[in-house]
Coordinates of C-alpha atoms in Angstrom, one line a residue:
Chain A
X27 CA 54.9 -22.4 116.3
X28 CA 55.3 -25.8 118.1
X29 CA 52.4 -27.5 119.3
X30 CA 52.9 -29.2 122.7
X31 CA 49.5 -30.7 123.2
X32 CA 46.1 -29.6 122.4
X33 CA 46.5 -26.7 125.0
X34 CA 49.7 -25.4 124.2
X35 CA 52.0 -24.7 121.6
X36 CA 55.4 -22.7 121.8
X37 CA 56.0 -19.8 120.0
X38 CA 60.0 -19.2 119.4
X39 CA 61.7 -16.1 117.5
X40 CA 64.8 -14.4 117.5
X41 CA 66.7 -11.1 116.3
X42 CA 69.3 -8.9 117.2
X43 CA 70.5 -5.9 115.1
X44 CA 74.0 -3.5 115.5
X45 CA 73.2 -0.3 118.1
X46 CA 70.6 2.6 116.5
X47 CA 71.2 4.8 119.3
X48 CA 74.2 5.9 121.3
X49 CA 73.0 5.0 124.8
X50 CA 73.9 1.5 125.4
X51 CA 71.1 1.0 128.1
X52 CA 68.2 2.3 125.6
X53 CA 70.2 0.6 123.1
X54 CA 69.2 -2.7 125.5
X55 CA 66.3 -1.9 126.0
X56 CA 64.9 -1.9 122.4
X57 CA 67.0 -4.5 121.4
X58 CA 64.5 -6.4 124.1
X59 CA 61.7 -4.8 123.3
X60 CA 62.2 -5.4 119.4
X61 CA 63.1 -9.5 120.2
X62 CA 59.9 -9.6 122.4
X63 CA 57.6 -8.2 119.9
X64 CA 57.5 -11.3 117.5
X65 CA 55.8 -13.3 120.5
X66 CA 53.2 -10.8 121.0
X67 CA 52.5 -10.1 117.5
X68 CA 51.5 -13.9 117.3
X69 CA 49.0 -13.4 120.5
X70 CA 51.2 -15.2 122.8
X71 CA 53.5 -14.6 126.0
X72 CA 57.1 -15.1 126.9
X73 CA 57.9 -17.0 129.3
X74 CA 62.2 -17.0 129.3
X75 CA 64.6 -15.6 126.7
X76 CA 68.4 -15.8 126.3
X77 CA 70.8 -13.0 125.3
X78 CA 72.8 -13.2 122.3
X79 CA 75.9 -10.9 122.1
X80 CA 78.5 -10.1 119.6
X81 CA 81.2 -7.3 121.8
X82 CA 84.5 -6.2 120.6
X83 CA 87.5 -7.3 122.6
X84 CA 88.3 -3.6 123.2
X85 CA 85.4 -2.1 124.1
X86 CA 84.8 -1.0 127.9
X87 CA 82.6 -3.6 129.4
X88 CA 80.5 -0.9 130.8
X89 CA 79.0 -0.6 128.0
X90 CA 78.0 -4.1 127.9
X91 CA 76.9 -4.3 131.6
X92 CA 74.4 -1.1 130.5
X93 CA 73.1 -3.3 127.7
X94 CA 72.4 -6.0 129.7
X95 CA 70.8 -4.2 132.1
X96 CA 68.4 -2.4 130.0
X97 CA 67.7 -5.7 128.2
X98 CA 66.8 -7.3 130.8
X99 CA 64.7 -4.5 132.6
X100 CA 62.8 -5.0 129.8
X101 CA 62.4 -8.9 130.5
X102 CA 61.1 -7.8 134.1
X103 CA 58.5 -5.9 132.3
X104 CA 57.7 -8.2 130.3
X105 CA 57.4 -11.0 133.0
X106 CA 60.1 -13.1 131.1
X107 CA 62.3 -14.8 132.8
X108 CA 66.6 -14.6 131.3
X109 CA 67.3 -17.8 130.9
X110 CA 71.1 -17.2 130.3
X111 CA 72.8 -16.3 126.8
X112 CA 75.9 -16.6 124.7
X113 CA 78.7 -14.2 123.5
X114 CA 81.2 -13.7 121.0
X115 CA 83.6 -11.6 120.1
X116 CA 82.9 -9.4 117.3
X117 CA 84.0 -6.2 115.6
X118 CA 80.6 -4.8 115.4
X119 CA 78.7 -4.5 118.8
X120 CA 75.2 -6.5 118.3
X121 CA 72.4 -7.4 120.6
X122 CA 69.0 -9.1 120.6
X123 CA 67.4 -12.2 121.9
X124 CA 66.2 -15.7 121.1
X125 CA 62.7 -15.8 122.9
X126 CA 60.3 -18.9 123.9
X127 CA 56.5 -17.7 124.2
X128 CA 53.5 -19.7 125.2
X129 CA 50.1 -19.4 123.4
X130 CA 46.7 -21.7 123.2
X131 CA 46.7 -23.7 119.6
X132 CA 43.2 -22.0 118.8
X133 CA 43.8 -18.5 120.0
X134 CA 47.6 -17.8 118.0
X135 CA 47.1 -14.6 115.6
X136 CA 48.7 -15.0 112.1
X137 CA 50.3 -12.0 110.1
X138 CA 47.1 -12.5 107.3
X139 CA 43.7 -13.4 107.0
X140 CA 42.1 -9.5 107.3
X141 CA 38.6 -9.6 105.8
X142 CA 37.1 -7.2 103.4
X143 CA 35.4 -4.5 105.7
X144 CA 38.0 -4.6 108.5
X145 CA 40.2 -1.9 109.3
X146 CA 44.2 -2.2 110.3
X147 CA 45.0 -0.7 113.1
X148 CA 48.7 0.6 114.6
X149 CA 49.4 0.9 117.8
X150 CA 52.6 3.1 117.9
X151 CA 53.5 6.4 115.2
X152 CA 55.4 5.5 112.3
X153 CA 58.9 7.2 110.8
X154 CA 61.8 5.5 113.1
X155 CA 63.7 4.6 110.6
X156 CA 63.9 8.4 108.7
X157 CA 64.4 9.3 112.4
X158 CA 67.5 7.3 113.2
X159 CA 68.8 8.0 109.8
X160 CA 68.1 11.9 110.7
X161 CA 69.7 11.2 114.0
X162 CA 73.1 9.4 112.4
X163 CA 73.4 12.7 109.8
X164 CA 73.3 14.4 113.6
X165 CA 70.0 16.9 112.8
X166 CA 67.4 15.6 115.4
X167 CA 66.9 17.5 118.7
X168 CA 67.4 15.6 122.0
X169 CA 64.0 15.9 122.8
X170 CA 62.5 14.1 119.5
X171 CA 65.5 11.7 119.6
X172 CA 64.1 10.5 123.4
X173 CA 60.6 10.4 122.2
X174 CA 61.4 8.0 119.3
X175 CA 63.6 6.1 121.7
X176 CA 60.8 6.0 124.2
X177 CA 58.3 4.7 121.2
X178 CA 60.8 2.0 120.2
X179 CA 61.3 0.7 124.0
X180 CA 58.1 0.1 124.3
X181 CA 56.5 -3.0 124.6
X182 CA 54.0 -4.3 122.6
X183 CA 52.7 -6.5 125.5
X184 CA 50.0 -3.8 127.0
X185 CA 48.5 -3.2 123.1
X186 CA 48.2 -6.8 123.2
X187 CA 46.5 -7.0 126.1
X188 CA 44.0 -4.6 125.4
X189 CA 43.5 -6.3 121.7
X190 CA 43.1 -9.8 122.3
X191 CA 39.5 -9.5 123.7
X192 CA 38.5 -8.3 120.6
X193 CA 38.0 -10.3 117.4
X194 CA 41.2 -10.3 115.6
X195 CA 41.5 -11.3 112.3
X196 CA 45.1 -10.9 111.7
X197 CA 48.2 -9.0 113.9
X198 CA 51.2 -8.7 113.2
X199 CA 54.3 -6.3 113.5
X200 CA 55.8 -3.3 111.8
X201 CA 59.2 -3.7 111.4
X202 CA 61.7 -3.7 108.5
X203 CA 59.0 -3.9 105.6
X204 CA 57.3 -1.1 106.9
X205 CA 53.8 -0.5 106.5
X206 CA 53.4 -1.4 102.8
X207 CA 55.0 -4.9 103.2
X208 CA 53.6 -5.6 106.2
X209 CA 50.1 -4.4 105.3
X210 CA 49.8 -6.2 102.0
X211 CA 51.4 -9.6 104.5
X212 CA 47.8 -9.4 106.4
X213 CA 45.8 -9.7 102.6
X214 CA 48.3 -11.7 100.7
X215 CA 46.6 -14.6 99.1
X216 CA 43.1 -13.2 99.6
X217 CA 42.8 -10.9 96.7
X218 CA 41.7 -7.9 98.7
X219 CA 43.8 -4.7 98.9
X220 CA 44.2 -1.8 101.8
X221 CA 43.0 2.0 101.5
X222 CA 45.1 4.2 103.5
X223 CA 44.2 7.8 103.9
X224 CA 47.6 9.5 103.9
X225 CA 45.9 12.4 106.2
X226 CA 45.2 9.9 108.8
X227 CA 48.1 8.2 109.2
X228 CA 50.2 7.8 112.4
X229 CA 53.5 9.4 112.1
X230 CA 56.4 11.3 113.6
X231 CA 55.6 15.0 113.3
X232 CA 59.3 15.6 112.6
X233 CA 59.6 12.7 109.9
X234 CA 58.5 15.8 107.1
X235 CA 61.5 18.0 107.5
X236 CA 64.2 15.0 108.0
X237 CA 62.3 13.5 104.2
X238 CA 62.5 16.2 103.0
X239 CA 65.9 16.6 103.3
X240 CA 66.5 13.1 101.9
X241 CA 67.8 11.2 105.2
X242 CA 66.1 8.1 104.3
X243 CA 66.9 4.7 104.9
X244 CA 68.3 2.1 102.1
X245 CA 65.4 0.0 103.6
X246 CA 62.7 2.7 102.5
X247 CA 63.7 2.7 99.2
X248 CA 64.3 -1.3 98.5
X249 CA 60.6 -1.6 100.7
X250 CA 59.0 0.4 97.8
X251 CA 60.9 -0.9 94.5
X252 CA 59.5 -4.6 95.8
X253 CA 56.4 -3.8 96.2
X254 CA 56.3 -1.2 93.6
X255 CA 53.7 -2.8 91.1
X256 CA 51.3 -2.8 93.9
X257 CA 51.5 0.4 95.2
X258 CA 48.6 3.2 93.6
X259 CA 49.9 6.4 94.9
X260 CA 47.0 9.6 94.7
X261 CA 48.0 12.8 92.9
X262 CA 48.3 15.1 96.1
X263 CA 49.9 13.0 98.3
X264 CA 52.4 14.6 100.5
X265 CA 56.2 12.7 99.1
X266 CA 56.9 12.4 103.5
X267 CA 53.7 10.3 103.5
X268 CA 54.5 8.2 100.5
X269 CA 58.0 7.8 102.6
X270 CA 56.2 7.0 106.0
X271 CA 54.3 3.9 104.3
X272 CA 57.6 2.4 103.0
X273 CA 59.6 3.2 106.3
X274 CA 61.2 0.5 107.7
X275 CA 60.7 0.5 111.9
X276 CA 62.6 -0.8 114.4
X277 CA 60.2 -2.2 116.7
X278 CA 57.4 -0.7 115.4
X279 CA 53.9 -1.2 116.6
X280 CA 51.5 -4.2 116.5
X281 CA 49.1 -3.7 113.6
X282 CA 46.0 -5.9 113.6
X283 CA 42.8 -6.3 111.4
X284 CA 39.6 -6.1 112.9
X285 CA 35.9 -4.9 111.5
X286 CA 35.9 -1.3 111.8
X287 CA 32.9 -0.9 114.7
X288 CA 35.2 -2.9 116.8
X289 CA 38.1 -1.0 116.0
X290 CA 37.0 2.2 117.2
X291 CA 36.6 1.0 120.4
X292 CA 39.6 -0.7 120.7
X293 CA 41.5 2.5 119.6
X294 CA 39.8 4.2 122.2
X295 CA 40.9 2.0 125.0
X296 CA 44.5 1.9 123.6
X297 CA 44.1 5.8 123.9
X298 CA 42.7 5.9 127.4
X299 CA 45.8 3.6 127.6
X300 CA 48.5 6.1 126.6
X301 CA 49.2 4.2 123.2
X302 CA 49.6 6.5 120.2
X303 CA 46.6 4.2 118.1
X304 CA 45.3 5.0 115.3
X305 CA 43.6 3.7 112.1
X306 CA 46.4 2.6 109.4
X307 CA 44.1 1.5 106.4
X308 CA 41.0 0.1 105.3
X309 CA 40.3 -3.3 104.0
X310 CA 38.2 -3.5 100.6
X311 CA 37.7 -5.8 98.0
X312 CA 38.0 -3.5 95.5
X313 CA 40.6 -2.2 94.3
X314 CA 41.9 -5.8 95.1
X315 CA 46.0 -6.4 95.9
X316 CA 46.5 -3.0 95.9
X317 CA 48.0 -0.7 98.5
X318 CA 46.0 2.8 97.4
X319 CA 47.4 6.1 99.5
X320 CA 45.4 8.9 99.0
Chain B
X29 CA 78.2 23.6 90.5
X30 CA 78.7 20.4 92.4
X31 CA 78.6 17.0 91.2
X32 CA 77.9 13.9 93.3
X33 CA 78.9 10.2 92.4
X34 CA 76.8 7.3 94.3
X35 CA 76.6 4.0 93.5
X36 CA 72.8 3.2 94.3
X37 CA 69.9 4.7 92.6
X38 CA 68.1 5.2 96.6
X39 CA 71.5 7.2 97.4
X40 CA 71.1 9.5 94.3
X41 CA 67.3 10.2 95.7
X42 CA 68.0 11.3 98.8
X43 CA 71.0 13.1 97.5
X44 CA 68.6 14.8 94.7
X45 CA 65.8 15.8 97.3
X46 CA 68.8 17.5 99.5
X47 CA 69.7 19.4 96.9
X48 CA 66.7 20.5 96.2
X49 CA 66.0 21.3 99.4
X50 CA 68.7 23.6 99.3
X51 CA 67.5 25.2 96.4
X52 CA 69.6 24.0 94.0
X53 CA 68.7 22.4 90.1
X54 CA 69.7 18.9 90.2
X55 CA 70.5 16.9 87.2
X56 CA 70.6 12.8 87.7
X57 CA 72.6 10.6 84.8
X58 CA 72.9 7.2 85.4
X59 CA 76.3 6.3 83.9
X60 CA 78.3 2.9 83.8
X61 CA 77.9 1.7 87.7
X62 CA 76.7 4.5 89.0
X63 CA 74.9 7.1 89.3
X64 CA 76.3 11.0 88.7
X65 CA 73.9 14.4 90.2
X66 CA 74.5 17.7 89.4
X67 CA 74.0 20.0 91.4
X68 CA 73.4 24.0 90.4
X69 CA 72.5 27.0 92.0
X70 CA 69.7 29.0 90.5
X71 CA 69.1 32.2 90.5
X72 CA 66.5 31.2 92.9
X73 CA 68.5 29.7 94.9
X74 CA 68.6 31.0 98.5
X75 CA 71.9 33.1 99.2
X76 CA 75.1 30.4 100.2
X77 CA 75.7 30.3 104.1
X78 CA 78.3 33.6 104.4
X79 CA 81.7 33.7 107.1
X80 CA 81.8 29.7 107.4
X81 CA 85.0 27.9 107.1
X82 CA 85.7 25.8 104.0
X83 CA 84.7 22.7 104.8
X84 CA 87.8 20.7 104.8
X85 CA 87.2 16.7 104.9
X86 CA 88.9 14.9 107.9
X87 CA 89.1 11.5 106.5
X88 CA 87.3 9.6 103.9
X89 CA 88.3 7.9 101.0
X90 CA 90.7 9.7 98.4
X91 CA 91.7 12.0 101.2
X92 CA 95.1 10.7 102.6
X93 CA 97.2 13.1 100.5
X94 CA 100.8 13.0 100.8
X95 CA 102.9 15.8 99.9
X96 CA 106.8 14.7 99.0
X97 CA 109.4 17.8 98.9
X98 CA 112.9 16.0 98.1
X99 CA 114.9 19.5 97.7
X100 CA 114.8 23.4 99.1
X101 CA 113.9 24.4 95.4
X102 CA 111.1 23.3 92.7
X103 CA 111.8 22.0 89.8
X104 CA 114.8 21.9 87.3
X105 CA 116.7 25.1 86.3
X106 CA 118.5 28.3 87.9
X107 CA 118.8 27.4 91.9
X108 CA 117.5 31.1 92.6
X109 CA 114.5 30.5 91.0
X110 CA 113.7 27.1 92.2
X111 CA 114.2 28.8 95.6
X112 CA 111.6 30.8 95.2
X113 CA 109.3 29.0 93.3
X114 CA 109.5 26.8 96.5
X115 CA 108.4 29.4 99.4
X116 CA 105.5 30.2 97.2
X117 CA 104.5 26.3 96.9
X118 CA 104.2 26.1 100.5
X119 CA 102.8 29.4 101.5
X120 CA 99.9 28.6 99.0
X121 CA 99.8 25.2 100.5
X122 CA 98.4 26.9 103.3
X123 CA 95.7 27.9 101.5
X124 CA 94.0 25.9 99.8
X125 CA 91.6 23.1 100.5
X126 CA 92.0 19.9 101.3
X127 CA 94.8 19.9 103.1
X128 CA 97.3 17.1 102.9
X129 CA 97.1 15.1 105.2
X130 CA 101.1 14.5 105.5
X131 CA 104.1 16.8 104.7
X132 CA 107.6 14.5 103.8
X133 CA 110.5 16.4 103.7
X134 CA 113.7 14.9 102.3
X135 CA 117.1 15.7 101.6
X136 CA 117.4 19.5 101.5
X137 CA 114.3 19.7 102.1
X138 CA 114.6 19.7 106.1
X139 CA 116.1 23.0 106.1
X140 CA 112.6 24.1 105.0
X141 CA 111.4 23.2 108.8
X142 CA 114.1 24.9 110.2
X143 CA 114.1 28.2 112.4
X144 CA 115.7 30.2 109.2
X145 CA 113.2 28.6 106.9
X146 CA 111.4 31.6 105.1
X147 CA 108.5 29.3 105.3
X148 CA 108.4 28.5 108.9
X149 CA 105.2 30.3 109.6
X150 CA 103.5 28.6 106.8
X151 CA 104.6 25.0 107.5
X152 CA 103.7 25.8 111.4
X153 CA 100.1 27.3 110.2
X154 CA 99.8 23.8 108.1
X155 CA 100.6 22.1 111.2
X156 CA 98.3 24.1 113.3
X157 CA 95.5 22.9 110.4
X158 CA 96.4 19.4 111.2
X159 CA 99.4 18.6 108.7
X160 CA 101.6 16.0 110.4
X161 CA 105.0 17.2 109.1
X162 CA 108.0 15.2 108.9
X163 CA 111.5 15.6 108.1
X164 CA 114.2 12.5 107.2
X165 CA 116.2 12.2 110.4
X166 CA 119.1 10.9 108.6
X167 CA 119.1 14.2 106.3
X168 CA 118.7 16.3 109.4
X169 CA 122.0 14.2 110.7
X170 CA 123.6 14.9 107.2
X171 CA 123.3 18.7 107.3
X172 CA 123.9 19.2 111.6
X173 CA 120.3 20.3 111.8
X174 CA 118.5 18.5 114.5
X175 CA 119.0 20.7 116.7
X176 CA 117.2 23.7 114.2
X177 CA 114.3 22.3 113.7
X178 CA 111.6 24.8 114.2
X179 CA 108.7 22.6 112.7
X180 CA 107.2 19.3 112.7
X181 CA 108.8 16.1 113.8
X182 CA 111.9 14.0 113.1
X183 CA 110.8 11.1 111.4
X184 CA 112.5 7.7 109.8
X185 CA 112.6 6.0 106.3
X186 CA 110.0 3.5 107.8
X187 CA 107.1 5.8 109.0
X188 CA 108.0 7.7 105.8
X189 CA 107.8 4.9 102.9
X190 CA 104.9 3.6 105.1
X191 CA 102.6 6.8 104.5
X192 CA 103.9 7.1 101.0
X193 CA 102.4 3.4 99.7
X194 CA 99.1 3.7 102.3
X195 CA 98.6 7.3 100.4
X196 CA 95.6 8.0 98.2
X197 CA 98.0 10.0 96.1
X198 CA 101.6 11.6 96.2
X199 CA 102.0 15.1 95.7
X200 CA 105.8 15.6 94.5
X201 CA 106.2 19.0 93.3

């Protein structure tokens, strides 16, 4: 964050990450969404973003055309303007963006400060990483494959929107850490830990049988060796539950701590909104810097 | 029983819970860099897919095999018998998995790809399978058999030494 004046500060981020799915216009499209996310997670909104491309000399340049056509559908979505971009040539195709947001000094959301007696809630399913493992080892139907796509392109603008009346105490992003590391990110410091009922959680349905079969990201398993010591795991729990909190995502859902009267009515309007919301975890003080699944 | 060499301990989980999954006992030993599953059917172990094809690994490392006949018989003693000895090397060949993925032949050799070759049929099924085979132009030249050749392609000392040093390994029976 960059503070302006005492009305304004900027907000800038970047990524961009090789292809997870075959289509090069989806392919855009989450790329966009993904690069978009880290300005919404931080309560603010983009305002003009510029492509960054790395696109073998070889390569068709249909492909990239589709790429940067779904890329910046998204943009228009988003109401961002494309403020131009660079290229280079590269053996491995990759794709993201650098994005500038706008946000009020007093109103930006940080990735921790949850209080005891909040509740974290996610706004989209978790298990995109398993899936797109599952989908490389070529085992995932068409029609699951387009419903994780469809959960990935997805902007994390409308949750926003619907959230920020509310009183947040801390949002951030799932993404690579999944939502262990990114969970324990919103009480670091404070000594409080997260409850998460493994029965509850928001997952892929299909995330069981592809775990089950061992497709599982490197991520997954370097998420839970880090944060291993402070992970309490409940005799019981299913092992594709344990593996759904260590997932990482690719542009995962916005996760933000609020008290738990409040959050049931903002779950309900992301609901009546068509977002996939649902309670990830409980904040307690006791037992403290621990994630417990039960 | 099948045993599988990774080289991170996250690989040798999701390889264990596969095998599992397919009803097998696994076994995990970490050894000196990696990491070394075995995997064993059980007697509880659901009955092995029947009527499939071996599987038979395109590519992948270890898997460019080269196989390097520099005569019409095998090995040293009466011709007769090296004759022989020969036709059953390749009609095997045929059989077994993995296939190489290049044939060489060399000096008399080439007559084994020719339309008298008693092992025609097995070199063309090897070639149906994928086998690029090649014989030395120069040695077709040498015995007036261009023109025979019932099998493969005519190739030169260059493609040939090139396959032989990018090979995984040489077969030279």
């Amino acid at each position: 964050m960059y503070l302006l004046s005492d009305e304004l500060a900027l907000i800038e981020t970047v990524d961009f990450f090789t292809p997870i799915v075959d289509d090069p216009y989806t392919f855009g499209q989450i790329a966009a969404a993904n690069a978009l996310s880290d300005v919404y997670a931080m309560g603010g909104v983009p305002i003009v973003a510029l492509n960054i491309v790395g696109f073998p000399s070889g390569m068709e340049l249909a492909v990239l055309r589709e790429i940067l056509r779904g890329g910046l559908d998204k943009l228009k979505e988003a109401g961002c303007a494309l403020g131009g971009g660079h290229s280079i040539n590269d053996p491995e195709l990759k794709y993201g963006m650098a994005v500038t947001g706008t946000v009020h000094p007093s109103r930006i959301l940080k990735n921790h400060g949850a209080l005891a007696g909040d509740v974290l809630l996610l706004t989209k399913p978790l298990g995109t990483g398993i899936i797109n493992t599952a989908v490389k080892a070529g085992v995932v139907p068409d029609d699951v494959q387009r419903r994780v796509e469809a959960s990935m392109a997805t902007l994390n603008k409308r949750a926003l929107e619907i959230a920020l009346p509310f009183e947040l105490h801390a949002c951030t992003d799932i993404t690579g850490f999944g939502l262990l590391g990114h969970g324990l990110e919103m009480v670091d410091g404070s000594g409080l830990g997260l409850i998460v009922e493994s029965a509850r959680l928001p997952v892929f349905p299909e995330l069981r049988e592809y775990s089950d079969m061992g497709l599982l990201p490197g991520g997954l398993h370097r998420n839970r060796a880090h944060r291993q010591c402070r992970l309490e795991i409940s005799p019981g729990v299913p092992q594709h539950l344990v593996d759904a909190v260590c997932d990482p995502q690719t542009s995962g859902g916005l996760l933000v701590a609020l008290p738990e009267p409040a959050a049931d009515a903002l779950r309900k309007e992301l609901r009546d909104a068509g977002l996939e919301a649902a309670i990830a975890a409980q904040v307690v003080a006791d037992p403290g810097e621990r994630f417990v699944l039960r | 029983m099948l045993v599988v060499l990774v080289d991170n301990e996250g690989s040798a989980e999701n390889v264990a819970r596969a095998g599992r999954q397919l009803g097998c006992a696994v076994s995990l030993e970490q050894e000196a860099g990696f990491f070394a599953l075995r995997l064993s059917r059980t007697p509880e172990s659901p009955p092995p897919c029947l009527g499939t094809e071996p599987f038979v690994p395109a590519c992948g490392p270890g898997s460019d095999v080269v196989v390097m006949i520099a005569s019409n018989a095998l090995g040293q003693g009466p011709e007769a018998l090296g004759r022989l000895l020969m036709i059953a090397f390749l009609k095997t060949l045929s059989k077994v998995v993995p296939r190489p993925r290049t044939l060489v032949l060399l000096n008399s050799g080439v007559q084994l790809a020719t339309s008298s070759s008693e092992v025609k049929g097995a070199l063309q099924e090897l070639e149906q399978q994928g086998v690029r085979i090649w014989s030395c132009g120069t040695c077709l030249d040498y015995y007036h058999l261009k023109d025979d050749l019932a099998v493969g392609t005519v190739s030169n000392m260059f493609d040939i030494a090139s396959a032989l040093v990018a090979a995984d390994r040489v077969i030279a029976p």
